[in-house]
mmCIF file of C-alpha atoms and ligand atoms in Angstrom:
data_model
loop_
_atom_site.group_PDB
_atom_site.id
_atom_site.type_symbol
_atom_site.label_atom_id
_atom_site.label_comp_id
_atom_site.label_asym_id
_atom_site.label_seq_id
_atom_site.Cartn_x
_atom_site.Cartn_y
_atom_site.Cartn_z
ATOM 1 C CA MET A 1 25.758 0.115 88.465
ATOM 2 C CA ALA A 2 28.355 0.379 91.199
ATOM 3 C CA LYS A 3 28.232 0.358 94.903
ATOM 4 C CA LEU A 4 29.710 3.596 96.303
ATOM 5 C CA ASP A 5 31.602 4.204 99.528
ATOM 6 C CA ILE A 6 29.658 5.999 102.245
ATOM 7 C CA LEU A 7 31.446 8.688 104.198
ATOM 8 C CA ARG A 8 31.370 8.055 107.919
ATOM 9 C CA TYR A 9 30.861 10.800 110.561
ATOM 10 C CA PRO A 10 32.964 12.771 111.588
ATOM 11 C CA ASP A 11 34.475 12.909 108.047
ATOM 12 C CA PRO A 12 34.697 16.663 107.319
ATOM 13 C CA GLN A 13 33.449 16.041 103.756
ATOM 14 C CA LEU A 14 30.023 15.487 105.335
ATOM 15 C CA GLN A 15 29.932 19.242 106.154
ATOM 16 C CA THR A 16 30.167 20.201 102.513
ATOM 17 C CA VAL A 17 27.209 22.229 101.121
ATOM 18 C CA ALA A 18 25.870 20.611 97.912
ATOM 19 C CA LYS A 19 25.329 22.710 94.683
ATOM 20 C CA PRO A 20 22.156 22.540 92.567
ATOM 21 C CA VAL A 21 22.250 20.177 89.601
ATOM 22 C CA GLN A 22 22.378 22.340 86.462
ATOM 23 C CA LYS A 23 21.708 19.628 83.955
ATOM 24 C CA ILE A 24 20.178 16.204 84.527
ATOM 25 C CA ASP A 25 22.456 14.194 82.124
ATOM 26 C CA GLU A 26 23.889 10.841 81.919
ATOM 27 C CA SER A 27 26.353 11.453 84.808
ATOM 28 C CA ILE A 28 23.369 12.216 87.146
ATOM 29 C CA HIS A 29 21.463 9.085 85.898
ATOM 30 C CA THR A 30 24.510 7.017 86.740
ATOM 31 C CA LEU A 31 24.862 8.692 90.056
ATOM 32 C CA VAL A 32 21.198 8.018 90.972
ATOM 33 C CA ALA A 33 21.541 4.317 89.906
ATOM 34 C CA ASP A 34 24.665 3.955 92.040
ATOM 35 C CA MET A 35 23.131 5.707 94.936
ATOM 36 C CA LEU A 36 20.077 3.486 94.887
ATOM 37 C CA GLU A 37 22.113 0.370 94.722
ATOM 38 C CA THR A 38 24.362 1.639 97.545
ATOM 39 C CA MET A 39 21.321 2.550 99.740
ATOM 40 C CA TYR A 40 19.541 -0.825 99.194
ATOM 41 C CA ASP A 41 22.745 -2.727 99.811
ATOM 42 C CA ALA A 42 23.238 -1.005 103.162
ATOM 43 C CA ASN A 43 19.483 -1.396 104.111
ATOM 44 C CA GLY A 44 18.993 2.281 104.342
ATOM 45 C CA ILE A 45 15.817 4.288 103.628
ATOM 46 C CA GLY A 46 17.561 7.316 102.321
ATOM 47 C CA LEU A 47 20.888 8.532 101.032
ATOM 48 C CA ALA A 48 22.091 12.015 100.023
ATOM 49 C CA ALA A 49 24.812 12.521 97.435
ATOM 50 C CA THR A 50 26.799 14.225 100.146
ATOM 51 C CA GLN A 51 27.198 10.867 101.853
ATOM 52 C CA VAL A 52 29.039 9.407 98.821
ATOM 53 C CA ASN A 53 31.158 12.421 98.516
ATOM 54 C CA VAL A 54 29.375 13.976 95.568
ATOM 55 C CA HIS A 55 28.313 17.599 96.341
ATOM 56 C CA GLN A 56 25.282 18.011 94.218
ATOM 57 C CA ARG A 57 21.579 18.267 95.388
ATOM 58 C CA VAL A 58 20.573 14.691 94.808
ATOM 59 C CA VAL A 59 18.688 12.378 97.265
ATOM 60 C CA VAL A 60 17.371 8.833 96.886
ATOM 61 C CA MET A 61 14.829 7.233 99.313
ATOM 62 C CA ASP A 62 12.669 4.299 99.761
ATOM 63 C CA VAL A 63 10.438 4.175 102.858
ATOM 64 C CA SER A 64 8.177 1.307 101.516
ATOM 65 C CA GLU A 65 7.797 -1.770 103.381
ATOM 66 C CA ASN A 66 8.707 -3.952 100.374
ATOM 67 C CA ARG A 67 11.663 -1.829 99.405
ATOM 68 C CA ASN A 68 10.292 -1.437 95.890
ATOM 69 C CA GLU A 69 9.291 2.238 95.729
ATOM 70 C CA PRO A 70 12.435 4.177 94.981
ATOM 71 C CA MET A 71 12.162 7.912 95.147
ATOM 72 C CA VAL A 72 14.633 10.392 93.485
ATOM 73 C CA LEU A 73 14.705 14.046 94.531
ATOM 74 C CA ILE A 74 16.937 16.366 92.462
ATOM 75 C CA ASN A 75 17.237 19.977 93.650
ATOM 76 C CA PRO A 76 14.726 19.467 96.435
ATOM 77 C CA THR A 77 13.341 22.391 98.345
ATOM 78 C CA ILE A 78 11.001 22.315 101.437
ATOM 79 C CA THR A 79 8.373 24.910 100.733
ATOM 80 C CA TRP A 80 6.180 24.320 103.789
ATOM 81 C CA MET A 81 6.701 22.770 107.253
ATOM 82 C CA SER A 82 3.862 22.115 109.745
ATOM 83 C CA PRO A 83 4.131 24.008 113.034
ATOM 84 C CA GLU A 84 3.521 20.679 114.680
ATOM 85 C CA ARG A 85 6.706 18.776 115.470
ATOM 86 C CA SER A 86 7.333 15.459 116.947
ATOM 87 C CA LYS A 87 10.432 13.557 118.142
ATOM 88 C CA GLY A 88 11.427 10.266 116.582
ATOM 89 C CA GLU A 89 14.387 7.951 116.673
ATOM 90 C CA GLU A 90 16.777 8.469 113.697
ATOM 91 C CA GLY A 91 19.818 6.676 112.409
ATOM 92 C CA CYS A 92 22.075 7.294 109.389
ATOM 93 C CA LEU A 93 24.235 5.208 107.167
ATOM 94 C CA SER A 94 27.065 7.698 107.864
ATOM 95 C CA VAL A 95 26.734 7.163 111.607
ATOM 96 C CA PRO A 96 26.481 3.339 111.888
ATOM 97 C CA GLY A 97 24.993 1.756 114.967
ATOM 98 C CA ILE A 98 23.813 5.090 116.493
ATOM 99 C CA TYR A 99 20.124 5.961 116.991
ATOM 100 C CA ASP A 100 18.731 8.907 118.891
ATOM 101 C CA GLY A 101 15.663 11.149 119.031
ATOM 102 C CA VAL A 102 15.389 14.175 116.803
ATOM 103 C CA GLU A 103 12.559 16.686 116.688
ATOM 104 C CA ARG A 104 11.249 17.411 113.130
ATOM 105 C CA ALA A 105 8.118 18.971 111.560
ATOM 106 C CA THR A 106 5.459 16.167 111.292
ATOM 107 C CA SER A 107 4.290 17.249 107.827
ATOM 108 C CA ILE A 108 6.164 19.092 104.946
ATOM 109 C CA THR A 109 5.697 19.984 101.307
ATOM 110 C CA VAL A 110 8.704 19.626 99.075
ATOM 111 C CA THR A 111 9.270 20.501 95.482
ATOM 112 C CA ALA A 112 11.983 18.596 93.453
ATOM 113 C CA GLN A 113 12.849 17.221 89.976
ATOM 114 C CA ASP A 114 12.758 13.497 89.394
ATOM 115 C CA ALA A 115 15.407 11.601 87.524
ATOM 116 C CA ASP A 116 13.827 12.748 84.150
ATOM 117 C CA GLY A 117 13.950 16.325 85.264
ATOM 118 C CA LYS A 118 10.196 16.456 85.782
ATOM 119 C CA HIS A 119 9.001 18.873 88.535
ATOM 120 C CA GLN A 120 7.069 17.279 91.376
ATOM 121 C CA GLU A 121 5.532 18.462 94.533
ATOM 122 C CA ILE A 122 5.258 16.003 97.400
ATOM 123 C CA GLN A 123 3.179 16.207 100.524
ATOM 124 C CA ALA A 124 4.843 14.113 103.158
ATOM 125 C CA GLN A 125 4.015 12.974 106.668
ATOM 126 C CA GLY A 126 5.346 10.503 109.039
ATOM 127 C CA LEU A 127 8.503 8.568 108.170
ATOM 128 C CA LEU A 128 8.702 10.144 104.685
ATOM 129 C CA ALA A 129 8.632 13.618 106.149
ATOM 130 C CA VAL A 130 11.356 12.697 108.617
ATOM 131 C CA CYS A 131 13.417 11.037 105.940
ATOM 132 C CA ILE A 132 13.213 14.058 103.594
ATOM 133 C CA GLN A 133 14.212 16.449 106.321
ATOM 134 C CA HIS A 134 17.093 14.293 107.351
ATOM 135 C CA GLU A 135 18.405 13.904 103.792
ATOM 136 C CA LEU A 136 18.050 17.625 102.973
ATOM 137 C CA ASP A 137 20.106 18.374 106.013
ATOM 138 C CA HIS A 138 22.880 16.245 104.544
ATOM 139 C CA LEU A 139 22.761 18.426 101.470
ATOM 140 C CA MET A 140 23.358 21.410 103.699
ATOM 141 C CA GLY A 141 26.409 19.722 105.383
ATOM 142 C CA LYS A 142 24.418 18.723 108.435
ATOM 143 C CA VAL A 143 24.333 15.247 110.089
ATOM 144 C CA PHE A 144 21.565 14.321 112.616
ATOM 145 C CA VAL A 145 24.022 14.110 115.431
ATOM 146 C CA GLU A 146 24.293 17.956 115.332
ATOM 147 C CA TYR A 147 20.839 18.013 117.078
ATOM 148 C CA LEU A 148 22.091 16.033 119.969
ATOM 149 C CA SER A 149 23.889 17.501 123.045
ATOM 150 C CA PRO A 150 27.594 18.221 122.728
ATOM 151 C CA LEU A 151 28.264 15.507 125.316
ATOM 152 C CA LYS A 152 26.346 12.882 123.401
ATOM 153 C CA ARG A 153 27.956 13.942 120.058
ATOM 154 C CA GLY A 154 31.455 13.732 121.558
ATOM 155 C CA ARG A 155 30.775 10.225 122.739
ATOM 156 C CA ILE A 156 29.567 9.219 119.195
ATOM 157 C CA LYS A 157 32.618 10.792 117.663
ATOM 158 C CA THR A 158 34.969 8.933 119.889
ATOM 159 C CA LYS A 159 33.144 5.662 119.392
ATOM 160 C CA LEU A 160 33.131 5.967 115.544
ATOM 161 C CA LEU A 161 36.788 7.075 115.356
ATOM 162 C CA LYS A 162 37.760 4.093 117.553
ATOM 163 C CA ALA A 163 35.724 1.806 115.180
ATOM 164 C CA LEU A 164 37.561 3.285 112.283
ATOM 165 C CA ARG A 165 40.859 2.664 113.869
ATOM 166 C CA ASP A 166 39.950 -0.898 114.712
ATOM 167 C CA GLY A 167 39.147 -1.391 111.104
ATOM 168 C CA GLU A 168 35.425 -2.097 111.698
HETATM 169 NI NI1 NI B 201 21.728 10.274 107.078
#
């Protein structure tokens, strides 16, 4: 396994739309293992392949308290979203140090393949529902700061570009 570099906002590669995985082969298994290692190392609860500059529909997550329940979603699709929405604070490994409120559907249904190619349907609420929506946005080239006001987004961009220049 290898730790991968995580792209930082506003890196334009984060806007790339991911392509469906055609075949779950050894390269996908390696990608999934590396993404899990990268996510755990960074103390994240989710990571989309887009964030490690691989533009295929692959997401890894772990929202468990003990960080021992990895989830792998390949070619995920949200098939249902509750009309009820709620606003919660979100952060992102590609936007380090920034947290802000985003409104999302409170419950969703998602279909996806697991690392063995098996089809699964997941009913998610709470943190898991938020995490899935956040990660699927990444696969569409969208970072959570896009939901914030242009003013806030501008400030975040400036702050992160400055941090990059300062070598943080
Ligand atoms: Ni993120």
